[in-house]
Amino acid sequence: MTQLNLSALDQFGPSVVVPDYDPRTLTTGIVHFGVGGFHRSHEAMYLDRLLNAGGHTEWGICGVGVLPSDVKMRDVLEAQDHLYTLVTKSPAGETETRVIGAIHEFLFAPDDPERVIEKLADPATRIVSLTVTEGGYSLNNATGEFDPTGADIAHDLQAGAVPRSVFGLITEGLRRRRGRGIPPFTVMSCDNIQGNGHVTQKVLSAFARLKDADLGEWIAREVAFPNSMVDRITPMTTDRDRRELAAQSGIKDGWPVVGESFTQWVLEDHFTLGRPPLETVGVQVVADVEPYELMKLRLLNAAHQAMGYLGLLAGYTYAHEVCRQPVFVDFLLGYMAREGAPTLKPVPGMDLDAYQHKLIERFASTAIQDTLARLIFDGSERIPKFLLPVVRDQLAWQLAQGGEISHSALVVASWAAYLEAVDAGGPVPPLQDQRGPALLEAVRREATQSGAFLQQKELFGDLGDNPRFKASYLAARESLRQRGPVGAIEALVSQ
């Protein structure tokens, strides 16, 4: 077994693809916040493809971490000369093992925030990209507006504060560029949020306005915020993944990434200082991303929520276990065809029916050990962004088209049932949600107040007061109590 680093690249066998370029020749063109598994299986992988094609060494990635948990990533990458292994697996079991070298530097912001800010202010930095999760945008889910009350945001808004949040660091980097007469970089979100570029523009400029009104207006006017749709199922790395990599390829990697073979990136062509020619390595560069992102968010991401809670309540652990049960497959396809898909715009070049069945095939892959617990992480950020917009659109159309919401209502009801199980110490994974205490308190109130869970205005807005949605939710709650998760699904799909 060989420790992964630059000196070891010529020691791996032909089954391991290694960089055709020298990572030491790269310079930073992209600063990326949030170097987790998804970024390393997706954006960094596409840049690695581009670098392997020859040239473009000015588009190296400098990763930045801001959270205490990012210390481990810093240490692992530094020990490995910033190399890591990406293992992709197809539903048929075909595997590719590739060493990625596109991330040539990693900065942990709490160690030296000034160094991060100067990296952002450097004229060579032309793109700042983000995978900070749906909860990293300080966004009020009910109003869609910037929420400045988070601890790090509130700290950064104080006069003279040394930035410690992503928005604080980016804003200070842009302030220095403006002061030095350097054009602004592009801010490129790669998170699963509808209109992620528009959302990033809204929240970043709102933050900046609270620091400096003129700066905020300049950011809103001069900085490009392209929208994007990103897709590759990437479970969390496990010790089993490390052992398998060592046994099969002889590579000792402290933090490899395992993902599915499928990958898609649809990117709006809107950049202030140019961009890499990503269309040459499989990225769909388009004028309008919205049809693609709605398709992915309301079908794939919402389906993850649909299978997550119901699957856990039924005693399953992995996505593939759920998607090998015909009753669950019928439920998921029913949600997608009858509730999610009718809310979509026409998607150029896509067969939506084939896409839905392809999703089931991907979910059912035993090669990707994707846990249901991962799918429901921070559900209070995901359900309002992926599922509730479908409910709103279906309710808005109900008079004309009889918009269906029963599948969505059962998903929300299963979320509440999962929280009840957590509160009672039941056999379900622990709750991992930044709003955990409030969620548990809301579901406790249901014992004496039917539908109290829906009265969380910061999550549901006015949906909790909609009589049709409330009635569907309460019916689904009762069905779960009487029949259990599988029985509730069977009763619904048989209608």
Short mmCIF file of C-alpha atoms in Angstrom, two decimals:
data_model
loop_
_atom_site.label_atom_id
_atom_site.label_comp_id
_atom_site.label_asym_id
_atom_site.label_seq_id
_atom_site.Cartn_x
_atom_site.Cartn_y
_atom_site.Cartn_z
CA MET A 1 0.00 0.00 0.00
CA THR A 2 1.40 3.38 -1.05
CA GLN A 3 0.69 6.73 0.60
CA LEU A 4 -0.88 9.11 -1.93
CA ASN A 5 1.38 12.07 -2.77
CA LEU A 6 3.12 13.55 -5.80
CA SER A 7 6.17 11.30 -5.56
CA ALA A 8 3.97 8.17 -5.59
CA LEU A 9 2.02 8.86 -8.80
CA ASP A 10 4.29 6.69 -10.97
CA GLN A 11 3.92 3.74 -8.59
CA PHE A 12 0.25 3.02 -9.22
CA GLY A 13 -0.81 0.40 -11.74
CA PRO A 14 -2.64 0.96 -15.04
CA SER A 15 -6.02 0.63 -13.31
CA VAL A 16 -5.44 4.01 -11.63
CA VAL A 17 -5.70 7.13 -13.80
CA VAL A 18 -3.26 9.81 -12.62
CA PRO A 19 -2.89 13.44 -13.74
CA ASP A 20 -1.22 14.03 -17.13
CA TYR A 21 -0.24 17.47 -15.82
CA ASP A 22 2.04 18.55 -12.99
CA PRO A 23 -0.15 20.01 -10.20
CA ARG A 24 2.85 22.07 -9.08
CA THR A 25 2.54 24.17 -12.25
CA LEU A 26 -1.01 25.31 -11.45
CA THR A 27 -1.93 28.83 -10.43
CA THR A 28 -5.17 29.82 -8.76
CA GLY A 29 -7.98 30.95 -11.02
CA ILE A 30 -10.79 29.60 -8.84
CA VAL A 31 -11.22 29.96 -5.07
CA HIS A 32 -13.71 27.43 -3.75
CA PHE A 33 -15.52 27.56 -0.40
CA GLY A 34 -16.76 24.20 0.91
CA VAL A 35 -14.32 21.48 -0.11
CA GLY A 36 -16.42 18.44 0.68
CA GLY A 37 -17.11 15.21 -1.13
CA PHE A 38 -19.45 16.73 -3.69
CA HIS A 39 -17.08 19.48 -4.82
CA ARG A 40 -14.29 16.94 -5.20
CA SER A 41 -16.48 14.53 -7.20
CA HIS A 42 -17.91 17.27 -9.40
CA GLU A 43 -16.40 20.72 -10.07
CA ALA A 44 -12.85 19.68 -9.24
CA MET A 45 -13.28 16.55 -11.36
CA TYR A 46 -14.35 18.64 -14.38
CA LEU A 47 -11.33 20.93 -13.92
CA ASP A 48 -9.13 17.83 -13.71
CA ARG A 49 -10.57 16.67 -17.05
CA LEU A 50 -9.74 20.06 -18.55
CA LEU A 51 -6.20 20.05 -17.20
CA ASN A 52 -5.62 16.54 -18.51
CA ALA A 53 -6.62 17.75 -21.96
CA GLY A 54 -3.59 20.07 -21.88
CA GLY A 55 -2.96 23.68 -20.91
CA HIS A 56 -5.34 25.84 -18.85
CA THR A 57 -3.00 25.71 -15.82
CA GLU A 58 -4.24 29.15 -14.78
CA TRP A 59 -7.49 27.52 -13.61
CA GLY A 60 -6.16 25.68 -10.56
CA ILE A 61 -8.42 25.57 -7.50
CA CYS A 62 -7.58 27.00 -4.09
CA GLY A 63 -9.93 25.44 -1.55
CA VAL A 64 -11.04 27.38 1.52
CA GLY A 65 -12.54 26.03 4.72
CA VAL A 66 -14.28 28.16 7.34
CA LEU A 67 -15.77 25.57 9.72
CA PRO A 68 -13.98 23.72 12.53
CA SER A 69 -14.70 20.46 10.72
CA ASP A 70 -12.60 21.70 7.78
CA VAL A 71 -9.41 21.25 9.81
CA LYS A 72 -9.39 17.56 8.91
CA MET A 73 -9.66 18.35 5.19
CA ARG A 74 -6.78 20.80 5.49
CA ASP A 75 -4.57 18.25 7.21
CA VAL A 76 -5.40 15.36 4.86
CA LEU A 77 -4.88 17.40 1.70
CA GLU A 78 -1.62 18.92 2.95
CA ALA A 79 -0.27 15.45 3.80
CA GLN A 80 -1.14 14.26 0.26
CA ASP A 81 0.22 17.25 -1.71
CA HIS A 82 -3.47 18.17 -2.19
CA LEU A 83 -4.14 15.02 -4.22
CA TYR A 84 -7.09 12.73 -3.58
CA THR A 85 -8.69 9.71 -5.19
CA LEU A 86 -12.10 9.71 -6.87
CA VAL A 87 -13.72 6.30 -7.31
CA THR A 88 -16.83 6.23 -9.48
CA LYS A 89 -19.18 3.26 -9.75
CA SER A 90 -21.90 2.51 -12.29
CA PRO A 91 -25.15 0.66 -11.47
CA ALA A 92 -23.63 -2.31 -13.35
CA GLY A 93 -20.67 -2.33 -10.98
CA GLU A 94 -18.07 -0.83 -13.35
CA THR A 95 -15.47 1.16 -11.44
CA GLU A 96 -13.00 3.91 -12.35
CA THR A 97 -10.26 5.05 -9.98
CA ARG A 98 -8.75 8.46 -10.70
CA VAL A 99 -6.29 10.66 -8.80
CA ILE A 100 -7.38 14.31 -8.97
CA GLY A 101 -4.86 17.14 -8.83
CA ALA A 102 -6.98 20.21 -9.68
CA ILE A 103 -7.01 21.47 -6.07
CA HIS A 104 -3.45 22.72 -5.68
CA GLU A 105 -3.87 24.67 -2.44
CA PHE A 106 -6.10 24.70 0.64
CA LEU A 107 -6.50 27.54 3.15
CA PHE A 108 -8.24 27.20 6.51
CA ALA A 109 -9.65 30.69 7.04
CA PRO A 110 -9.51 30.76 10.87
CA ASP A 111 -5.75 30.11 10.65
CA ASP A 112 -5.13 33.24 8.58
CA PRO A 113 -8.21 35.14 7.33
CA GLU A 114 -5.97 37.84 5.86
CA ARG A 115 -4.33 35.31 3.55
CA VAL A 116 -7.76 34.17 2.32
CA ILE A 117 -8.88 37.76 1.71
CA GLU A 118 -5.74 38.55 -0.26
CA LYS A 119 -6.22 35.41 -2.31
CA LEU A 120 -9.71 36.70 -3.16
CA ALA A 121 -8.30 40.15 -3.98
CA ASP A 122 -5.57 38.72 -6.23
CA PRO A 123 -6.24 39.70 -9.87
CA ALA A 124 -5.51 36.08 -10.90
CA THR A 125 -8.63 34.91 -9.04
CA ARG A 126 -11.43 35.09 -11.59
CA ILE A 127 -14.10 32.79 -10.10
CA VAL A 128 -15.20 32.15 -6.51
CA SER A 129 -17.34 29.03 -6.30
CA LEU A 130 -19.46 27.68 -3.46
CA THR A 131 -20.74 24.37 -2.12
CA VAL A 132 -21.75 25.50 1.35
CA THR A 133 -25.03 23.47 1.47
CA GLU A 134 -28.57 24.78 1.29
CA GLY A 135 -28.28 26.09 4.85
CA GLY A 136 -25.17 28.15 4.16
CA TYR A 137 -26.88 31.09 2.50
CA SER A 138 -28.49 32.79 5.54
CA LEU A 139 -31.80 32.67 3.74
CA ASN A 140 -35.22 32.83 5.35
CA ASN A 141 -37.07 29.88 3.82
CA ALA A 142 -40.50 31.46 4.20
CA THR A 143 -39.72 34.93 2.81
CA GLY A 144 -36.75 34.16 0.58
CA GLU A 145 -34.90 37.15 2.06
CA PHE A 146 -31.47 37.44 3.66
CA ASP A 147 -31.41 36.61 7.38
CA PRO A 148 -28.62 38.48 9.20
CA THR A 149 -29.18 36.89 12.62
CA GLY A 150 -26.72 33.97 12.42
CA ALA A 151 -23.81 34.23 14.84
CA ASP A 152 -21.01 34.46 12.27
CA ILE A 153 -22.97 36.86 10.04
CA ALA A 154 -23.82 39.08 13.01
CA HIS A 155 -20.15 39.07 14.02
CA ASP A 156 -18.99 40.02 10.52
CA LEU A 157 -21.45 42.90 10.33
CA GLN A 158 -19.82 44.61 13.31
CA ALA A 159 -17.59 47.55 12.45
CA GLY A 160 -13.96 46.50 12.10
CA ALA A 161 -14.68 42.79 12.51
CA VAL A 162 -12.22 40.31 11.02
CA PRO A 163 -14.45 38.22 8.73
CA ARG A 164 -15.12 34.61 9.62
CA SER A 165 -18.16 33.78 7.45
CA VAL A 166 -18.08 32.96 3.74
CA PHE A 167 -20.03 36.12 2.93
CA GLY A 168 -17.83 38.25 5.15
CA LEU A 169 -14.65 37.00 3.47
CA ILE A 170 -16.03 37.35 -0.07
CA THR A 171 -17.34 40.85 0.62
CA GLU A 172 -14.00 42.02 1.99
CA GLY A 173 -12.20 40.50 -1.00
CA LEU A 174 -14.51 42.37 -3.36
CA ARG A 175 -14.12 45.59 -1.36
CA ARG A 176 -10.35 45.44 -1.80
CA ARG A 177 -10.62 44.70 -5.51
CA ARG A 178 -12.92 47.66 -5.97
CA GLY A 179 -10.55 49.92 -4.03
CA ARG A 180 -7.56 48.75 -6.10
CA GLY A 181 -9.34 49.10 -9.43
CA ILE A 182 -9.41 45.32 -10.04
CA PRO A 183 -12.53 44.01 -11.81
CA PRO A 184 -14.71 41.75 -9.65
CA PHE A 185 -14.56 37.98 -9.85
CA THR A 186 -17.61 35.85 -10.69
CA VAL A 187 -19.42 34.19 -7.77
CA MET A 188 -20.60 30.74 -8.87
CA SER A 189 -22.90 28.75 -6.59
CA CYS A 190 -22.91 24.97 -7.02
CA ASP A 191 -25.51 24.29 -4.33
CA ASN A 192 -28.95 22.74 -4.73
CA ILE A 193 -31.03 25.91 -4.56
CA GLN A 194 -33.50 27.05 -7.20
CA GLY A 195 -31.96 30.04 -8.96
CA ASN A 196 -28.77 29.56 -6.98
CA GLY A 197 -27.04 32.41 -8.78
CA HIS A 198 -29.93 34.81 -8.18
CA VAL A 199 -30.11 33.74 -4.53
CA THR A 200 -26.37 34.25 -4.04
CA GLN A 201 -26.58 37.70 -5.61
CA LYS A 202 -29.46 38.61 -3.32
CA VAL A 203 -27.91 37.48 -0.06
CA LEU A 204 -24.34 38.60 -0.76
CA SER A 205 -25.37 42.08 -1.88
CA ALA A 206 -27.78 42.35 1.07
CA PHE A 207 -24.96 41.45 3.46
CA ALA A 208 -22.62 43.93 1.76
CA ARG A 209 -25.21 46.72 1.92
CA LEU A 210 -25.36 46.31 5.68
CA LYS A 211 -21.58 46.80 5.76
CA ASP A 212 -21.39 49.53 3.11
CA ALA A 213 -24.41 50.59 1.06
CA ASP A 214 -22.35 51.70 -1.95
CA LEU A 215 -20.34 48.48 -1.94
CA GLY A 216 -23.52 46.43 -1.83
CA GLU A 217 -24.92 48.26 -4.84
CA TRP A 218 -21.63 47.80 -6.72
CA ILE A 219 -21.67 44.05 -6.04
CA ALA A 220 -25.29 43.72 -7.16
CA ARG A 221 -24.51 45.66 -10.34
CA GLU A 222 -21.01 44.51 -11.34
CA VAL A 223 -20.53 40.94 -10.08
CA ALA A 224 -21.71 38.02 -12.22
CA PHE A 225 -23.68 35.28 -10.44
CA PRO A 226 -24.34 32.46 -12.94
CA ASN A 227 -27.05 29.95 -12.18
CA SER A 228 -26.14 26.28 -12.32
CA MET A 229 -27.55 22.79 -11.96
CA VAL A 230 -25.23 20.15 -10.52
CA ASP A 231 -25.82 16.42 -10.20
CA ARG A 232 -23.78 13.48 -8.96
CA ILE A 233 -24.78 11.28 -6.04
CA THR A 234 -21.83 11.36 -3.66
CA PRO A 235 -22.24 9.56 -0.32
CA MET A 236 -20.09 10.37 2.67
CA THR A 237 -16.73 8.62 2.70
CA THR A 238 -16.50 5.66 5.07
CA ASP A 239 -13.64 3.60 6.49
CA ARG A 240 -14.88 0.79 4.27
CA ASP A 241 -14.23 3.00 1.23
CA ARG A 242 -10.66 3.62 2.42
CA ARG A 243 -10.05 -0.09 2.97
CA GLU A 244 -11.48 -1.04 -0.44
CA LEU A 245 -9.31 1.57 -2.17
CA ALA A 246 -6.21 0.26 -0.41
CA ALA A 247 -7.04 -3.37 -1.18
CA GLN A 248 -8.00 -2.89 -4.83
CA SER A 249 -5.61 -0.13 -5.94
CA GLY A 250 -2.87 -0.07 -3.31
CA ILE A 251 -3.57 3.58 -2.48
CA LYS A 252 -3.52 4.92 1.06
CA ASP A 253 -5.77 7.99 0.91
CA GLY A 254 -6.99 9.69 4.08
CA TRP A 255 -10.10 11.07 2.40
CA PRO A 256 -11.01 9.52 -0.96
CA VAL A 257 -14.34 10.25 -2.62
CA VAL A 258 -16.76 7.63 -3.92
CA GLY A 259 -19.56 8.63 -6.27
CA GLU A 260 -21.83 7.32 -8.97
CA SER A 261 -20.61 7.25 -12.56
CA PHE A 262 -23.43 9.59 -13.69
CA THR A 263 -22.58 13.29 -13.62
CA GLN A 264 -24.23 16.43 -15.01
CA TRP A 265 -23.45 20.13 -14.78
CA VAL A 266 -25.58 22.73 -16.53
CA LEU A 267 -24.07 26.20 -16.24
CA GLU A 268 -25.27 29.64 -17.30
CA ASP A 269 -22.74 31.42 -19.51
CA HIS A 270 -22.44 34.59 -17.41
CA PHE A 271 -18.95 35.49 -16.14
CA THR A 272 -17.19 38.79 -15.52
CA LEU A 273 -13.58 37.74 -16.17
CA GLY A 274 -13.91 34.77 -18.47
CA ARG A 275 -14.15 31.10 -17.60
CA PRO A 276 -12.52 27.77 -18.38
CA PRO A 277 -13.77 26.09 -21.59
CA LEU A 278 -15.84 23.65 -19.56
CA GLU A 279 -18.07 22.77 -22.50
CA THR A 280 -15.10 20.79 -23.89
CA VAL A 281 -15.19 18.39 -20.94
CA GLY A 282 -18.90 17.62 -20.70
CA VAL A 283 -20.45 20.69 -19.03
CA GLN A 284 -23.64 21.98 -20.65
CA VAL A 285 -23.10 25.74 -20.95
CA VAL A 286 -26.47 27.32 -21.68
CA ALA A 287 -28.30 30.64 -21.71
CA ASP A 288 -31.04 29.53 -19.29
CA VAL A 289 -30.46 26.97 -16.52
CA GLU A 290 -33.89 27.18 -14.87
CA PRO A 291 -35.64 24.31 -16.71
CA TYR A 292 -32.78 21.94 -15.85
CA GLU A 293 -32.49 23.00 -12.23
CA LEU A 294 -36.24 22.72 -11.60
CA MET A 295 -36.15 19.22 -13.11
CA LYS A 296 -33.34 18.15 -10.80
CA LEU A 297 -34.53 19.85 -7.60
CA ARG A 298 -38.18 18.81 -7.89
CA LEU A 299 -37.57 15.27 -9.13
CA LEU A 300 -34.21 13.99 -7.82
CA ASN A 301 -33.79 16.08 -4.67
CA ALA A 302 -37.45 15.96 -3.67
CA ALA A 303 -37.47 12.21 -4.28
CA HIS A 304 -34.54 11.89 -1.89
CA GLN A 305 -36.72 13.47 0.80
CA ALA A 306 -39.64 11.26 -0.18
CA MET A 307 -37.66 8.04 0.21
CA GLY A 308 -35.59 9.22 3.17
CA TYR A 309 -38.15 9.57 5.95
CA LEU A 310 -40.51 6.83 4.78
CA GLY A 311 -37.61 4.46 4.21
CA LEU A 312 -36.17 5.04 7.68
CA LEU A 313 -39.59 4.59 9.29
CA ALA A 314 -39.90 1.28 7.41
CA GLY A 315 -36.58 0.11 8.84
CA TYR A 316 -34.30 0.58 5.84
CA THR A 317 -30.79 2.06 5.93
CA TYR A 318 -29.78 2.59 2.31
CA ALA A 319 -31.40 4.22 -0.72
CA HIS A 320 -30.91 1.11 -2.85
CA GLU A 321 -32.87 -0.98 -0.34
CA VAL A 322 -35.86 1.33 -0.68
CA CYS A 323 -35.67 1.50 -4.46
CA ARG A 324 -35.71 -2.28 -4.82
CA GLN A 325 -39.17 -2.42 -3.21
CA PRO A 326 -41.93 -2.16 -5.85
CA VAL A 327 -44.30 -0.27 -3.56
CA PHE A 328 -41.68 2.43 -2.91
CA VAL A 329 -40.82 2.63 -6.61
CA ASP A 330 -44.52 3.11 -7.43
CA PHE A 331 -44.73 5.85 -4.80
CA LEU A 332 -41.64 7.69 -6.05
CA LEU A 333 -42.65 7.48 -9.70
CA GLY A 334 -46.17 8.57 -8.74
CA TYR A 335 -44.81 11.63 -6.96
CA MET A 336 -42.56 12.52 -9.88
CA ALA A 337 -45.13 11.98 -12.65
CA ARG A 338 -48.22 13.41 -10.94
CA GLU A 339 -46.85 16.16 -8.70
CA GLY A 340 -43.25 17.10 -9.50
CA ALA A 341 -43.17 16.90 -13.30
CA PRO A 342 -46.37 18.93 -13.94
CA THR A 343 -44.72 21.94 -12.27
CA LEU A 344 -41.73 21.92 -14.62
CA LYS A 345 -40.99 23.98 -17.69
CA PRO A 346 -40.02 22.22 -20.95
CA VAL A 347 -36.44 20.97 -20.59
CA PRO A 348 -34.46 21.17 -23.85
CA GLY A 349 -33.16 17.80 -24.97
CA MET A 350 -34.65 15.87 -22.04
CA ASP A 351 -37.21 13.07 -22.04
CA LEU A 352 -38.78 13.57 -18.60
CA ASP A 353 -40.34 10.13 -18.44
CA ALA A 354 -37.00 8.49 -19.22
CA TYR A 355 -35.28 10.81 -16.73
CA GLN A 356 -37.63 9.70 -13.94
CA HIS A 357 -36.98 6.01 -14.58
CA LYS A 358 -33.24 6.72 -14.84
CA LEU A 359 -33.42 8.27 -11.36
CA ILE A 360 -34.89 5.05 -9.96
CA GLU A 361 -32.08 3.09 -11.61
CA ARG A 362 -29.50 5.40 -10.05
CA PHE A 363 -31.13 5.27 -6.61
CA ALA A 364 -31.31 1.47 -6.77
CA SER A 365 -27.61 1.02 -7.50
CA THR A 366 -26.01 -1.25 -4.90
CA ALA A 367 -22.61 0.06 -5.95
CA ILE A 368 -23.37 3.37 -4.20
CA GLN A 369 -24.02 2.75 -0.52
CA ASP A 370 -25.98 5.98 -0.06
CA THR A 371 -27.55 6.17 3.38
CA LEU A 372 -31.04 7.50 4.01
CA ALA A 373 -29.60 9.37 6.99
CA ARG A 374 -27.48 11.44 4.59
CA LEU A 375 -30.51 12.26 2.47
CA ILE A 376 -32.43 13.75 5.39
CA PHE A 377 -29.56 15.77 6.87
CA ASP A 378 -30.79 19.34 7.54
CA GLY A 379 -34.30 18.49 6.34
CA SER A 380 -35.55 21.90 7.44
CA GLU A 381 -33.40 23.41 4.69
CA ARG A 382 -34.13 20.79 2.04
CA ILE A 383 -37.88 20.21 2.19
CA PRO A 384 -38.74 23.95 1.91
CA LYS A 385 -36.49 24.24 -1.15
CA PHE A 386 -37.17 20.95 -2.94
CA LEU A 387 -40.69 19.80 -2.05
CA LEU A 388 -42.78 22.73 -0.83
CA PRO A 389 -42.44 24.72 -4.09
CA VAL A 390 -44.12 21.74 -5.80
CA VAL A 391 -46.98 21.90 -3.28
CA ARG A 392 -47.38 25.65 -3.82
CA ASP A 393 -47.52 25.29 -7.60
CA GLN A 394 -49.97 22.39 -7.43
CA LEU A 395 -52.25 24.30 -5.06
CA ALA A 396 -52.13 27.35 -7.32
CA TRP A 397 -53.30 25.21 -10.24
CA GLN A 398 -55.87 23.13 -8.43
CA LEU A 399 -58.91 24.97 -9.77
CA ALA A 400 -57.80 24.61 -13.38
CA GLN A 401 -56.01 21.27 -13.27
CA GLY A 402 -56.87 19.61 -9.98
CA GLY A 403 -53.23 19.73 -8.88
CA GLU A 404 -52.36 16.69 -6.78
CA ILE A 405 -50.52 17.00 -3.45
CA SER A 406 -51.17 13.68 -1.70
CA HIS A 407 -47.68 12.27 -2.25
CA SER A 408 -46.04 15.48 -1.03
CA ALA A 409 -48.33 15.59 2.00
CA LEU A 410 -47.29 12.05 2.93
CA VAL A 411 -43.62 13.08 2.72
CA VAL A 412 -44.20 16.00 5.10
CA ALA A 413 -46.21 13.75 7.40
CA SER A 414 -43.38 11.19 7.40
CA TRP A 415 -40.96 13.99 8.35
CA ALA A 416 -43.12 14.72 11.39
CA ALA A 417 -43.43 10.99 12.20
CA TYR A 418 -39.65 10.63 12.03
CA LEU A 419 -39.27 13.54 14.47
CA GLU A 420 -41.75 11.87 16.83
CA ALA A 421 -39.68 8.69 16.65
CA VAL A 422 -36.51 10.66 17.44
CA ASP A 423 -38.24 12.32 20.39
CA ALA A 424 -39.42 8.97 21.72
CA GLY A 425 -36.00 7.35 21.36
CA GLY A 426 -37.18 5.11 18.55
CA PRO A 427 -34.98 3.02 16.23
CA VAL A 428 -34.17 5.78 13.75
CA PRO A 429 -30.93 7.71 13.09
CA PRO A 430 -30.40 10.75 15.31
CA LEU A 431 -31.71 14.11 14.16
CA GLN A 432 -29.08 16.24 12.44
CA ASP A 433 -30.71 19.57 11.74
CA GLN A 434 -29.75 23.10 12.74
CA ARG A 435 -33.39 23.71 13.72
CA GLY A 436 -33.64 20.47 15.69
CA PRO A 437 -35.05 21.79 18.98
CA ALA A 438 -37.72 23.88 17.24
CA LEU A 439 -38.75 20.95 15.04
CA LEU A 440 -39.14 18.64 18.01
CA GLU A 441 -41.13 21.23 19.95
CA ALA A 442 -43.45 21.76 16.97
CA VAL A 443 -44.15 18.06 16.56
CA ARG A 444 -44.82 17.71 20.31
CA ARG A 445 -47.55 20.33 20.03
CA GLU A 446 -49.38 18.06 17.59
CA ALA A 447 -50.46 15.91 20.54
CA THR A 448 -52.93 18.64 21.53
CA GLN A 449 -53.14 20.78 18.39
CA SER A 450 -53.69 19.03 15.06
CA GLY A 451 -51.47 20.44 12.34
CA ALA A 452 -49.24 22.38 14.75
CA PHE A 453 -46.18 21.15 12.86
CA LEU A 454 -47.31 23.17 9.83
CA GLN A 455 -47.43 26.40 11.84
CA GLN A 456 -43.66 26.88 11.64
CA LYS A 457 -43.91 30.02 9.54
CA GLU A 458 -40.17 30.15 8.85
CA LEU A 459 -40.50 26.81 7.05
CA PHE A 460 -44.04 26.60 5.68
CA GLY A 461 -45.01 30.26 5.37
CA ASP A 462 -48.74 30.38 4.64
CA LEU A 463 -48.98 26.72 3.58
CA GLY A 464 -49.91 25.72 7.13
CA ASP A 465 -53.07 27.79 6.79
CA ASN A 466 -54.09 26.32 3.44
CA PRO A 467 -57.11 24.11 4.18
CA ARG A 468 -56.43 21.63 1.39
CA PHE A 469 -52.78 21.09 2.29
CA LYS A 470 -53.57 20.87 6.01
CA ALA A 471 -56.31 18.32 5.36
CA SER A 472 -53.99 16.22 3.17
CA TYR A 473 -51.25 16.39 5.76
CA LEU A 474 -53.57 15.35 8.62
CA ALA A 475 -54.96 12.48 6.54
CA ALA A 476 -51.42 11.30 5.81
CA ARG A 477 -50.50 11.53 9.50
CA GLU A 478 -53.49 9.40 10.41
CA SER A 479 -52.70 6.88 7.69
CA LEU A 480 -49.15 6.52 9.01
CA ARG A 481 -50.45 5.97 12.56
CA GLN A 482 -52.97 3.35 11.48
CA ARG A 483 -51.09 1.53 8.73
CA GLY A 484 -47.40 2.27 9.23
CA PRO A 485 -45.17 3.63 6.45
CA VAL A 486 -45.54 0.77 3.96
CA GLY A 487 -49.29 0.48 4.53
CA ALA A 488 -49.72 4.24 4.09
CA ILE A 489 -47.85 4.09 0.79
CA GLU A 490 -49.87 1.10 -0.38
CA ALA A 491 -53.11 2.89 0.45
CA LEU A 492 -51.99 5.94 -1.52
CA VAL A 493 -50.68 4.21 -4.64
CA SER A 494 -53.79 2.05 -4.86
CA GLN A 495 -56.05 5.09 -5.20
#
